[in-house]
Short mmCIF file of N, CA and C in Angstrom, two decimals:
data_model
loop_
_atom_site.label_atom_id
_atom_site.label_comp_id
_atom_site.label_asym_id
_atom_site.label_seq_id
_atom_site.Cartn_x
_atom_site.Cartn_y
_atom_site.Cartn_z
N MET A 24 1.07 -1.21 0.02
CA MET A 24 -0.14 -0.04 -0.12
C MET A 24 1.01 0.99 0.13
N ALA A 25 1.81 1.17 0.81
CA ALA A 25 2.87 2.41 0.88
C ALA A 25 3.63 2.98 -0.27
N ARG A 26 3.71 1.50 -1.33
CA ARG A 26 4.21 1.61 -2.56
C ARG A 26 3.56 2.14 -3.49
N ILE A 27 2.17 2.04 -3.42
CA ILE A 27 0.85 2.49 -4.20
C ILE A 27 0.87 3.95 -4.28
N LEU A 28 0.82 4.48 -3.09
CA LEU A 28 0.59 5.80 -2.73
C LEU A 28 1.40 6.71 -3.51
N PRO A 29 2.84 6.53 -3.40
CA PRO A 29 3.54 7.42 -3.78
C PRO A 29 3.41 7.24 -5.85
N ALA A 30 3.16 6.16 -6.29
CA ALA A 30 2.80 5.83 -7.67
C ALA A 30 1.88 6.40 -8.02
N MET A 31 0.74 6.46 -7.28
CA MET A 31 -0.53 7.56 -7.79
C MET A 31 -0.25 9.14 -7.59
N ALA A 32 0.37 9.36 -6.48
CA ALA A 32 0.87 10.67 -6.57
C ALA A 32 1.92 11.18 -7.32
N SER A 33 2.47 10.46 -8.03
CA SER A 33 3.40 10.82 -9.26
C SER A 33 2.41 10.96 -10.51
N GLN A 34 1.46 9.89 -10.59
CA GLN A 34 0.60 9.95 -11.64
C GLN A 34 -0.17 10.90 -11.56
N MET A 35 -1.01 11.51 -10.64
CA MET A 35 -1.42 12.61 -10.33
C MET A 35 -0.98 13.66 -10.40
N ILE A 36 0.06 13.94 -10.06
CA ILE A 36 1.22 15.14 -10.80
C ILE A 36 1.09 15.21 -12.21
N ILE A 37 1.71 14.02 -12.74
CA ILE A 37 1.36 14.32 -14.18
C ILE A 37 0.07 14.70 -15.12
N VAL A 38 -0.61 14.06 -14.67
CA VAL A 38 -1.96 14.62 -15.15
C VAL A 38 -2.02 15.82 -15.05
N PHE A 39 -2.20 15.97 -13.65
CA PHE A 39 -2.38 17.66 -13.35
C PHE A 39 -1.61 18.77 -14.29
N PHE A 40 -0.18 18.16 -14.62
CA PHE A 40 0.24 18.93 -15.50
C PHE A 40 -0.14 18.93 -17.05
N LEU A 41 -0.30 17.93 -16.93
CA LEU A 41 -0.71 17.70 -18.39
C LEU A 41 -1.93 18.77 -18.73
N LEU A 42 -2.94 18.40 -17.89
CA LEU A 42 -4.36 19.13 -17.86
C LEU A 42 -4.13 20.90 -17.94
N CYS A 43 -3.19 21.26 -16.93
CA CYS A 43 -2.81 22.64 -17.05
C CYS A 43 -1.95 22.96 -18.49
N SER A 44 -1.18 22.13 -19.18
CA SER A 44 -0.76 22.60 -20.51
C SER A 44 -1.84 22.78 -21.38
N PHE A 45 -2.53 21.78 -21.25
CA PHE A 45 -3.71 21.49 -22.54
C PHE A 45 -4.84 22.98 -22.22
N SER A 46 -5.20 23.30 -21.04
CA SER A 46 -5.66 24.52 -20.98
C SER A 46 -5.22 26.01 -20.98
N ALA A 47 -3.60 25.59 -20.96
CA ALA A 47 -2.75 26.78 -21.07
C ALA A 47 -3.06 27.31 -22.84
N THR A 48 -2.83 25.77 -23.45
CA THR A 48 -2.72 25.89 -25.06
C THR A 48 -4.14 26.37 -25.53
N PHE A 49 -5.65 25.79 -24.83
CA PHE A 49 -6.56 26.24 -25.07
C PHE A 49 -6.98 27.93 -25.03
N ILE A 50 -6.48 28.12 -23.72
CA ILE A 50 -6.46 29.73 -23.66
C ILE A 50 -5.72 30.51 -24.78
N SER A 51 -4.34 30.21 -24.96
CA SER A 51 -3.67 30.68 -25.67
C SER A 51 -4.31 30.72 -26.84
N ALA A 52 -4.59 29.70 -27.54
CA ALA A 52 -5.81 29.83 -29.08
C ALA A 52 -6.53 30.59 -28.98
N GLU A 53 -7.44 30.27 -27.70
CA GLU A 53 -8.65 31.35 -27.68
C GLU A 53 -8.30 33.02 -28.13
N GLU A 54 -7.04 33.35 -27.04
CA GLU A 54 -6.65 34.42 -26.90
C GLU A 54 -5.90 34.92 -28.50
N GLU A 55 -5.30 34.23 -29.05
CA GLU A 55 -4.88 34.85 -30.36
C GLU A 55 -6.06 34.63 -31.51
N GLN A 56 -7.17 33.70 -31.35
CA GLN A 56 -8.37 34.27 -32.01
C GLN A 56 -9.35 35.49 -31.73
N GLY A 57 -9.29 35.93 -30.73
CA GLY A 57 -9.82 36.79 -30.36
C GLY A 57 -9.07 38.27 -30.55
N PHE A 58 -7.75 38.18 -30.75
CA PHE A 58 -7.06 39.21 -31.55
C PHE A 58 -7.39 39.97 -32.73
N GLY A 59 -7.96 39.29 -33.59
CA GLY A 59 -8.26 40.09 -34.98
C GLY A 59 -9.33 38.66 -35.51
N LYS A 60 -9.89 39.06 -36.34
CA LYS A 60 -11.11 38.58 -37.24
C LYS A 60 -11.38 39.10 -38.15
N SER A 61 -11.96 38.39 -39.22
CA SER A 61 -12.76 38.81 -40.37
C SER A 61 -13.83 39.57 -40.26
N LEU A 62 -13.87 40.57 -41.16
CA LEU A 62 -15.42 41.19 -41.01
C LEU A 62 -15.81 41.44 -42.22
N ASP A 63 -17.38 41.96 -42.49
CA ASP A 63 -17.94 41.72 -43.29
C ASP A 63 -18.00 43.06 -43.72
N PRO A 64 -17.44 43.95 -44.74
CA PRO A 64 -17.33 45.43 -45.25
C PRO A 64 -18.45 46.10 -45.06
N LYS A 65 -19.86 45.03 -45.54
CA LYS A 65 -20.68 45.59 -45.45
C LYS A 65 -21.56 46.05 -44.10
N GLN A 66 -21.27 45.45 -43.22
CA GLN A 66 -21.24 45.63 -41.60
C GLN A 66 -21.00 47.13 -41.36
N HIS A 67 -19.91 47.60 -41.90
CA HIS A 67 -19.30 48.84 -41.97
C HIS A 67 -19.58 49.93 -42.78
N LYS A 68 -20.43 49.71 -43.45
CA LYS A 68 -21.23 50.63 -44.33
C LYS A 68 -20.07 50.88 -45.52
N LEU A 69 -19.09 50.07 -45.75
CA LEU A 69 -17.98 50.08 -47.06
C LEU A 69 -19.12 49.28 -48.23
N LYS A 70 -18.82 50.38 -49.17
CA LYS A 70 -19.69 49.68 -50.29
C LYS A 70 -18.59 49.61 -51.34
N LYS A 71 -18.84 49.75 -52.51
CA LYS A 71 -18.30 50.28 -53.43
C LYS A 71 -16.95 50.71 -53.44
N GLU A 72 -15.71 50.67 -53.72
CA GLU A 72 -14.53 51.82 -53.76
C GLU A 72 -14.86 52.73 -54.88
N LYS A 73 -14.55 54.03 -54.63
CA LYS A 73 -14.71 55.14 -55.67
C LYS A 73 -13.17 55.81 -55.81
N LEU A 74 -12.93 56.46 -56.87
CA LEU A 74 -11.83 57.38 -56.79
C LEU A 74 -12.28 58.98 -57.19
N SER A 75 -11.78 59.79 -56.19
CA SER A 75 -12.18 61.13 -56.34
C SER A 75 -10.83 62.11 -56.48
N HIS A 76 -11.45 62.96 -57.02
CA HIS A 76 -10.04 63.97 -57.11
C HIS A 76 -10.54 65.27 -56.77
N PHE A 77 -9.46 65.75 -55.97
CA PHE A 77 -9.41 67.13 -55.54
C PHE A 77 -8.75 68.46 -55.83
N HIS A 78 -9.41 69.24 -55.96
CA HIS A 78 -8.54 70.56 -56.69
C HIS A 78 -8.39 72.00 -56.04
N PHE A 79 -7.35 72.12 -55.03
CA PHE A 79 -7.77 73.48 -54.21
C PHE A 79 -6.36 74.15 -54.48
N PHE A 80 -6.32 75.21 -53.51
CA PHE A 80 -5.03 75.67 -53.33
C PHE A 80 -4.46 76.16 -52.05
N PHE A 81 -3.47 75.76 -51.26
CA PHE A 81 -2.92 75.78 -50.24
C PHE A 81 -2.07 77.29 -50.22
N HIS A 82 -2.63 78.26 -48.70
CA HIS A 82 -1.77 79.50 -48.52
C HIS A 82 -0.87 79.16 -47.04
N ASP A 83 0.35 79.26 -47.50
CA ASP A 83 1.40 78.92 -46.55
C ASP A 83 1.91 80.66 -46.28
N ILE A 84 1.12 81.28 -45.14
CA ILE A 84 1.63 82.54 -44.91
C ILE A 84 2.42 82.47 -43.98
N LEU A 85 3.89 83.22 -43.81
CA LEU A 85 4.78 83.23 -42.79
C LEU A 85 4.81 84.89 -42.51
N SER A 86 4.19 86.00 -42.90
CA SER A 86 4.37 87.15 -42.84
C SER A 86 3.20 87.65 -42.43
N GLY A 87 3.60 89.02 -41.84
CA GLY A 87 2.16 89.42 -41.16
C GLY A 87 1.68 89.26 -39.76
N LYS A 88 0.59 89.99 -39.45
CA LYS A 88 0.00 90.07 -38.01
C LYS A 88 -0.28 88.53 -37.71
N ASN A 89 -1.10 87.93 -38.63
CA ASN A 89 -1.83 86.74 -38.73
C ASN A 89 -1.23 85.26 -39.24
N PRO A 90 0.31 84.88 -39.26
CA PRO A 90 0.74 84.15 -40.08
C PRO A 90 -0.02 82.86 -40.03
N THR A 91 -0.20 81.88 -40.72
CA THR A 91 -0.55 80.58 -40.95
C THR A 91 0.50 79.01 -40.75
N ALA A 92 2.01 79.79 -40.78
CA ALA A 92 2.53 78.82 -40.25
C ALA A 92 3.52 79.63 -39.78
N ILE A 93 4.34 78.92 -38.76
CA ILE A 93 5.38 79.69 -37.78
C ILE A 93 6.61 78.69 -37.49
N GLN A 94 7.71 79.30 -37.20
CA GLN A 94 8.76 78.43 -37.32
C GLN A 94 8.82 78.20 -35.68
N ILE A 95 8.86 76.53 -35.38
CA ILE A 95 8.95 76.38 -33.94
C ILE A 95 10.46 75.81 -33.74
N VAL A 96 11.20 75.31 -34.26
CA VAL A 96 12.58 74.76 -34.33
C VAL A 96 13.11 75.79 -35.08
N PRO A 97 14.15 76.70 -34.71
CA PRO A 97 14.85 76.98 -35.68
C PRO A 97 16.22 76.09 -36.15
N PRO A 98 17.13 76.06 -37.24
CA PRO A 98 18.32 75.26 -37.58
C PRO A 98 18.81 75.72 -36.75
N PRO A 99 19.84 74.78 -36.27
CA PRO A 99 20.73 74.68 -35.21
C PRO A 99 22.07 75.97 -36.30
N THR A 100 22.76 76.41 -35.40
CA THR A 100 23.58 77.41 -35.83
C THR A 100 24.66 76.78 -36.32
N ASN A 101 24.74 76.41 -37.62
CA ASN A 101 25.95 75.74 -38.80
C ASN A 101 25.89 76.39 -40.15
N THR A 102 26.56 76.07 -40.93
CA THR A 102 26.55 76.62 -41.98
C THR A 102 26.04 76.01 -42.95
N SER A 103 24.71 75.32 -42.97
CA SER A 103 23.56 74.67 -43.92
C SER A 103 23.16 75.60 -44.38
N THR A 104 23.15 75.48 -45.80
CA THR A 104 22.05 76.42 -46.58
C THR A 104 20.61 76.20 -46.78
N THR A 105 20.39 74.96 -46.26
CA THR A 105 19.22 74.51 -46.55
C THR A 105 18.23 74.94 -45.51
N GLY A 106 18.73 75.07 -44.18
CA GLY A 106 17.96 75.52 -42.82
C GLY A 106 17.80 73.89 -42.44
N PHE A 107 18.40 72.74 -42.45
CA PHE A 107 18.57 71.71 -42.17
C PHE A 107 18.48 71.42 -40.69
N GLY A 108 17.24 70.88 -40.23
CA GLY A 108 16.73 70.73 -38.92
C GLY A 108 15.99 71.64 -38.43
N SER A 109 15.45 72.72 -39.17
CA SER A 109 14.22 73.57 -38.42
C SER A 109 13.19 72.98 -38.96
N VAL A 110 11.95 73.57 -37.90
CA VAL A 110 10.66 72.93 -37.95
C VAL A 110 9.75 74.11 -37.93
N ALA A 111 8.54 73.58 -38.69
CA ALA A 111 7.40 74.81 -38.93
C ALA A 111 6.06 74.18 -38.50
N ILE A 112 5.29 74.65 -37.82
CA ILE A 112 3.98 74.29 -37.87
C ILE A 112 2.82 75.14 -38.46
N MET A 113 1.71 74.31 -39.02
CA MET A 113 1.01 75.02 -40.00
C MET A 113 -0.64 75.14 -39.49
N ASP A 114 -1.38 75.79 -39.86
CA ASP A 114 -2.84 75.68 -40.15
C ASP A 114 -3.22 76.61 -41.45
N ASP A 115 -2.93 76.20 -42.56
CA ASP A 115 -3.10 76.94 -43.67
C ASP A 115 -4.41 76.66 -44.34
N PRO A 116 -4.75 77.90 -44.99
CA PRO A 116 -6.49 77.85 -45.53
C PRO A 116 -6.04 77.10 -46.81
N LEU A 117 -7.22 76.15 -47.38
CA LEU A 117 -7.27 75.60 -48.46
C LEU A 117 -8.62 76.27 -49.31
N THR A 118 -8.32 76.91 -50.42
CA THR A 118 -9.32 77.56 -51.20
C THR A 118 -10.03 77.14 -52.36
N VAL A 119 -10.95 77.49 -52.78
CA VAL A 119 -10.89 77.09 -54.50
C VAL A 119 -10.44 77.48 -55.31
N GLY A 120 -10.29 78.64 -55.37
CA GLY A 120 -9.32 79.69 -56.00
C GLY A 120 -7.66 79.74 -55.64
N PRO A 121 -6.93 80.62 -56.19
CA PRO A 121 -5.56 80.88 -55.80
C PRO A 121 -5.69 82.51 -55.02
N ASN A 122 -6.50 83.08 -55.05
CA ASN A 122 -6.88 84.23 -54.06
C ASN A 122 -7.05 83.99 -52.60
N ILE A 123 -6.12 84.07 -51.66
CA ILE A 123 -6.91 84.09 -50.22
C ILE A 123 -8.27 84.37 -49.85
N SER A 124 -8.97 85.63 -50.84
CA SER A 124 -10.17 85.52 -50.46
C SER A 124 -11.44 84.63 -51.08
N SER A 125 -11.16 84.00 -51.75
CA SER A 125 -11.98 82.82 -52.68
C SER A 125 -12.33 81.98 -51.30
N LYS A 126 -13.29 81.33 -51.77
CA LYS A 126 -14.20 80.36 -50.83
C LYS A 126 -13.25 79.25 -50.02
N THR A 127 -13.37 79.51 -48.97
CA THR A 127 -12.48 78.23 -48.08
C THR A 127 -13.21 76.88 -47.70
N ILE A 128 -12.50 75.86 -48.27
CA ILE A 128 -12.99 74.58 -47.99
C ILE A 128 -12.57 73.80 -47.14
N GLY A 129 -11.35 74.17 -46.37
CA GLY A 129 -10.85 73.39 -45.39
C GLY A 129 -9.30 73.97 -44.80
N ARG A 130 -8.77 73.39 -44.32
CA ARG A 130 -7.31 73.63 -43.64
C ARG A 130 -6.00 72.73 -43.66
N ALA A 131 -5.01 73.04 -44.27
CA ALA A 131 -3.89 72.28 -44.21
C ALA A 131 -2.88 72.09 -42.74
N GLN A 132 -3.24 71.11 -41.56
CA GLN A 132 -2.77 71.42 -40.08
C GLN A 132 -1.67 70.39 -40.00
N GLY A 133 -0.63 70.63 -39.55
CA GLY A 133 0.43 69.74 -39.59
C GLY A 133 1.79 70.70 -39.19
N LEU A 134 2.84 69.79 -40.14
CA LEU A 134 4.05 70.19 -39.79
C LEU A 134 5.04 70.19 -40.99
N TYR A 135 6.05 70.74 -41.22
CA TYR A 135 6.93 70.46 -42.13
C TYR A 135 8.21 70.80 -41.47
N ALA A 136 9.47 70.22 -41.85
CA ALA A 136 10.94 70.13 -41.53
C ALA A 136 11.50 69.87 -42.56
N SER A 137 12.76 70.76 -42.28
CA SER A 137 13.89 71.08 -43.55
C SER A 137 14.42 69.65 -43.19
N ALA A 138 14.58 68.30 -44.10
CA ALA A 138 14.79 67.17 -43.72
C ALA A 138 16.21 67.03 -44.40
N SER A 139 16.92 67.69 -45.37
CA SER A 139 17.93 67.60 -46.46
C SER A 139 19.32 68.38 -46.06
N GLN A 140 20.30 67.95 -45.84
CA GLN A 140 21.50 68.50 -45.68
C GLN A 140 22.30 69.23 -47.17
N GLU A 141 21.84 68.47 -47.81
CA GLU A 141 22.24 68.39 -49.45
C GLU A 141 21.43 69.70 -50.32
N GLU A 142 20.03 69.67 -50.13
CA GLU A 142 19.16 70.59 -51.14
C GLU A 142 17.71 71.04 -50.19
N PHE A 143 17.34 71.75 -50.30
CA PHE A 143 15.88 71.94 -49.66
C PHE A 143 15.37 71.25 -50.01
N ALA A 144 14.87 70.43 -49.12
CA ALA A 144 13.46 69.17 -48.98
C ALA A 144 13.00 69.04 -47.90
N LEU A 145 11.51 69.44 -48.11
CA LEU A 145 10.94 69.25 -46.80
C LEU A 145 10.45 67.69 -46.08
N LEU A 146 10.29 67.50 -44.91
CA LEU A 146 9.41 66.49 -44.64
C LEU A 146 8.09 66.97 -44.24
N MET A 147 6.97 66.55 -44.89
CA MET A 147 5.33 67.24 -45.04
C MET A 147 4.68 66.09 -44.12
N VAL A 148 3.86 66.56 -42.93
CA VAL A 148 3.56 65.47 -42.27
C VAL A 148 1.96 66.58 -41.90
N MET A 149 1.06 66.40 -42.61
CA MET A 149 -0.12 67.17 -42.43
C MET A 149 -1.81 66.44 -42.94
N ASN A 150 -2.78 67.13 -42.08
CA ASN A 150 -4.19 66.41 -42.54
C ASN A 150 -4.45 67.78 -43.20
N LEU A 151 -5.40 67.40 -44.33
CA LEU A 151 -6.06 68.04 -45.10
C LEU A 151 -7.27 68.18 -44.21
N ALA A 152 -7.87 68.98 -43.48
CA ALA A 152 -9.20 68.58 -42.64
C ALA A 152 -10.33 69.86 -43.58
N PHE A 153 -11.40 69.23 -44.34
CA PHE A 153 -12.31 69.59 -45.02
C PHE A 153 -13.35 70.62 -44.29
N THR A 154 -13.98 71.24 -44.40
CA THR A 154 -14.97 71.99 -43.64
C THR A 154 -16.28 72.31 -44.69
N GLU A 155 -16.16 71.92 -46.21
CA GLU A 155 -17.74 72.29 -46.69
C GLU A 155 -17.85 71.17 -47.32
N GLY A 156 -19.44 71.51 -47.79
CA GLY A 156 -20.34 70.36 -48.36
C GLY A 156 -20.32 68.73 -47.53
N LYS A 157 -20.24 67.98 -48.56
CA LYS A 157 -20.52 66.38 -47.47
C LYS A 157 -19.02 66.04 -46.91
N TYR A 158 -18.12 66.86 -47.42
CA TYR A 158 -16.78 66.30 -46.86
C TYR A 158 -16.63 67.10 -45.35
N ASN A 159 -17.36 67.74 -44.96
CA ASN A 159 -17.08 68.76 -43.92
C ASN A 159 -17.06 67.80 -42.50
N GLY A 160 -16.02 67.84 -41.93
CA GLY A 160 -15.70 66.74 -40.89
C GLY A 160 -14.38 65.72 -40.90
N SER A 161 -14.37 65.30 -42.37
CA SER A 161 -13.94 64.31 -43.04
C SER A 161 -12.37 65.03 -43.27
N SER A 162 -11.42 64.26 -42.99
CA SER A 162 -9.53 64.88 -43.57
C SER A 162 -9.47 63.49 -44.10
N LEU A 163 -8.02 64.05 -44.78
CA LEU A 163 -7.01 63.14 -45.69
C LEU A 163 -5.79 63.20 -44.88
N SER A 164 -4.70 62.48 -44.60
CA SER A 164 -3.43 62.60 -43.97
C SER A 164 -2.33 62.40 -45.00
N ILE A 165 -1.48 63.00 -45.36
CA ILE A 165 -0.25 63.30 -46.35
C ILE A 165 1.05 63.04 -45.48
N LEU A 166 1.86 62.41 -45.56
CA LEU A 166 3.48 62.17 -45.48
C LEU A 166 4.26 61.80 -46.54
N GLY A 167 4.87 62.75 -46.31
CA GLY A 167 5.90 62.33 -47.42
C GLY A 167 7.09 63.32 -47.77
N ARG A 168 8.10 63.56 -48.67
CA ARG A 168 8.86 64.47 -48.79
C ARG A 168 8.91 65.65 -50.06
N ASN A 169 9.08 66.63 -49.76
CA ASN A 169 8.63 67.87 -50.54
C ASN A 169 10.17 68.37 -51.17
N PRO A 170 10.72 67.83 -52.26
CA PRO A 170 11.98 68.57 -52.99
C PRO A 170 11.46 69.68 -53.60
N GLY A 171 10.78 70.88 -52.94
CA GLY A 171 10.05 72.02 -53.14
C GLY A 171 11.03 72.92 -54.52
N ALA A 172 12.47 72.92 -54.36
CA ALA A 172 13.03 74.01 -55.07
C ALA A 172 13.69 73.02 -56.47
N THR A 173 13.54 71.91 -56.37
CA THR A 173 13.86 71.01 -57.39
C THR A 173 13.34 70.73 -58.67
N ILE A 174 11.80 70.15 -57.92
CA ILE A 174 10.76 69.85 -58.98
C ILE A 174 9.79 70.49 -59.07
N LYS A 175 9.05 70.87 -60.21
CA LYS A 175 8.22 71.29 -60.33
C LYS A 175 6.88 71.22 -59.79
N VAL A 176 6.66 69.65 -59.99
CA VAL A 176 5.32 69.14 -59.63
C VAL A 176 5.84 68.30 -58.83
N ARG A 177 5.11 68.18 -57.29
CA ARG A 177 5.76 67.21 -56.40
C ARG A 177 4.64 66.28 -55.81
N GLU A 178 5.25 65.02 -55.89
CA GLU A 178 4.10 64.00 -55.30
C GLU A 178 4.36 63.63 -53.96
N PHE A 179 2.96 63.58 -53.30
CA PHE A 179 2.99 63.17 -51.58
C PHE A 179 2.17 61.98 -51.71
N PRO A 180 2.31 60.89 -50.76
CA PRO A 180 1.72 59.97 -50.76
C PRO A 180 0.37 60.33 -49.77
N VAL A 181 -0.92 59.95 -49.90
CA VAL A 181 -2.25 60.28 -49.25
C VAL A 181 -1.75 58.73 -48.63
N ILE A 182 -1.80 58.53 -47.19
CA ILE A 182 -2.07 57.39 -46.48
C ILE A 182 -3.08 56.93 -45.60
N GLY A 183 -4.07 57.75 -45.47
CA GLY A 183 -5.24 57.44 -44.75
C GLY A 183 -6.25 58.75 -44.68
N GLY A 184 -7.03 58.34 -43.94
CA GLY A 184 -8.39 59.58 -43.81
C GLY A 184 -9.09 59.39 -42.75
N SER A 185 -9.87 60.19 -42.45
CA SER A 185 -11.34 59.87 -41.33
C SER A 185 -12.76 60.58 -41.86
N GLY A 186 -13.44 60.15 -41.43
CA GLY A 186 -15.13 60.39 -41.86
C GLY A 186 -15.25 59.59 -43.14
N LEU A 187 -15.64 60.48 -44.20
CA LEU A 187 -15.81 60.00 -45.63
C LEU A 187 -14.53 59.14 -46.59
N PHE A 188 -13.39 59.53 -45.58
CA PHE A 188 -12.33 58.96 -46.41
C PHE A 188 -11.41 57.69 -45.27
N ARG A 189 -12.24 57.41 -44.43
CA ARG A 189 -11.38 55.90 -44.23
C ARG A 189 -11.18 54.90 -45.15
N PHE A 190 -9.79 54.44 -44.57
CA PHE A 190 -9.39 53.44 -45.57
C PHE A 190 -8.77 54.14 -46.71
N ALA A 191 -8.87 55.27 -46.83
CA ALA A 191 -8.31 56.10 -47.83
C ALA A 191 -6.94 56.03 -48.44
N ARG A 192 -6.51 56.06 -49.78
CA ARG A 192 -5.59 55.99 -50.26
C ARG A 192 -5.12 56.52 -51.78
N GLY A 193 -3.91 57.19 -52.13
CA GLY A 193 -4.09 57.68 -53.16
C GLY A 193 -2.79 58.81 -53.25
N TYR A 194 -2.43 59.77 -53.99
CA TYR A 194 -2.02 60.76 -53.98
C TYR A 194 -1.75 62.07 -54.18
N ALA A 195 -0.81 63.26 -53.78
CA ALA A 195 -1.55 64.48 -53.57
C ALA A 195 -0.31 64.82 -54.89
N LEU A 196 -0.53 65.98 -55.73
CA LEU A 196 0.38 66.41 -56.66
C LEU A 196 0.20 68.26 -56.26
N ALA A 197 1.48 68.36 -56.10
CA ALA A 197 1.54 69.98 -55.57
C ALA A 197 2.49 70.59 -56.27
N ASN A 198 1.45 72.08 -56.87
CA ASN A 198 2.38 72.98 -57.87
C ASN A 198 2.65 74.31 -57.14
N THR A 199 3.81 74.97 -57.47
CA THR A 199 4.08 76.30 -56.78
C THR A 199 3.14 77.42 -57.58
N HIS A 200 2.05 77.66 -57.35
CA HIS A 200 1.49 78.72 -58.21
C HIS A 200 2.12 79.86 -57.86
N ALA A 201 2.49 80.66 -56.77
CA ALA A 201 3.11 81.65 -56.47
C ALA A 201 4.04 81.73 -54.94
N LEU A 202 4.96 82.33 -55.32
CA LEU A 202 6.23 82.50 -54.03
C LEU A 202 6.68 83.79 -53.99
N ASN A 203 6.41 84.36 -53.03
CA ASN A 203 7.34 85.75 -52.63
C ASN A 203 8.52 85.22 -51.79
N MET A 204 9.74 85.49 -52.35
CA MET A 204 10.94 85.26 -52.02
C MET A 204 11.69 86.29 -50.98
N THR A 205 10.99 87.29 -50.57
CA THR A 205 11.20 88.26 -49.57
C THR A 205 10.51 87.75 -48.32
N THR A 206 9.10 87.37 -48.20
CA THR A 206 8.29 86.99 -47.05
C THR A 206 8.19 85.48 -47.13
N GLY A 207 8.39 84.60 -47.87
CA GLY A 207 8.39 83.17 -47.61
C GLY A 207 6.89 82.45 -48.18
N ASP A 208 6.20 83.65 -48.19
CA ASP A 208 4.47 83.33 -48.37
C ASP A 208 4.49 82.54 -49.62
N ALA A 209 3.71 81.65 -49.94
CA ALA A 209 3.67 80.86 -50.55
C ALA A 209 1.94 80.44 -51.19
N VAL A 210 1.68 79.82 -52.46
CA VAL A 210 0.56 79.70 -52.82
C VAL A 210 0.62 78.40 -53.62
N ILE A 211 0.17 77.34 -53.05
CA ILE A 211 0.71 75.83 -53.74
C ILE A 211 -0.85 75.36 -54.43
N GLU A 212 -0.96 74.83 -55.54
CA GLU A 212 -1.44 74.38 -56.34
C GLU A 212 -1.84 72.85 -55.73
N TYR A 213 -3.08 72.11 -55.46
CA TYR A 213 -2.93 70.67 -55.47
C TYR A 213 -4.00 70.20 -55.98
N ASN A 214 -3.62 68.95 -56.42
CA ASN A 214 -4.37 67.77 -57.06
C ASN A 214 -4.37 66.78 -56.29
N VAL A 215 -5.25 66.39 -55.66
CA VAL A 215 -5.67 64.84 -55.00
C VAL A 215 -6.48 63.93 -55.49
N TYR A 216 -5.76 62.52 -55.76
CA TYR A 216 -6.44 61.50 -56.37
C TYR A 216 -6.36 60.68 -55.11
N VAL A 217 -7.79 60.24 -54.74
CA VAL A 217 -7.76 59.48 -53.90
C VAL A 217 -8.81 58.42 -53.61
N PHE A 218 -8.52 56.93 -53.40
CA PHE A 218 -9.35 55.91 -53.31
C PHE A 218 -9.92 55.92 -52.04
N HIS A 219 -11.40 55.57 -52.17
CA HIS A 219 -12.22 56.00 -50.71
C HIS A 219 -13.62 55.28 -51.17
N TYR A 220 -14.41 54.90 -49.81
CA TYR A 220 -15.70 54.32 -49.99
C TYR A 220 -16.62 55.35 -49.59
#
C-alpha cells in the first residue's frame, strides 16, 4: 500500500501538469483568435470603392500679424544653406481659387521640417481637414518628401483619412502657383487623387 500511494501521487502530478498545459494551450489559442477576425465590409457601411479628384489651393503665410505657419524649431547654428533641422507648424487655409479671398474649403494642419543637408527638401506631415459640403468633418492624411526647389510638381502619398475618407489611399500633386521670395509666403496648387468608400 505504501508503494502504491507514491506511484499514484506521481501519476496525479503528471495528469495535473498535462491538464494545465492543455488548458494553457486552449486559452492561448482562444486569445490569438480574439485578437483579430475577419469582418463583413457591409457591416461597416463599406460599399464599392470610388476614386475622387480634389483641386484646391494651399496658402502658406509666414508674414504679417496672423501667419498661418510659424517656425517652432530654428535651424541649429551651422553652415547649412538648406535650413536643415528647422521645423514649422501650420494651419494653412485651403481655398477653391488661388486668391486668399476665394471660398475656404478646409485647412492644412500639420508640420514641415527641413530634412536634407544637401538640398532644400521638406518632410511634410499634414491633415487636409475639410470644412465644406459633404466632406465637412472628414480629413486626408499626407506624409512625404517635398523637394520644393528642384521639382516643379511634387508628389506626396495620401496614407489615410477619417470620416468619408476612412481607408483612403492615393496621392497628391503640389505645384507652386506663387512664391514671395522676400516674405516666404506661398500659394500651392494641389490636385489630390484618392480611393475611398
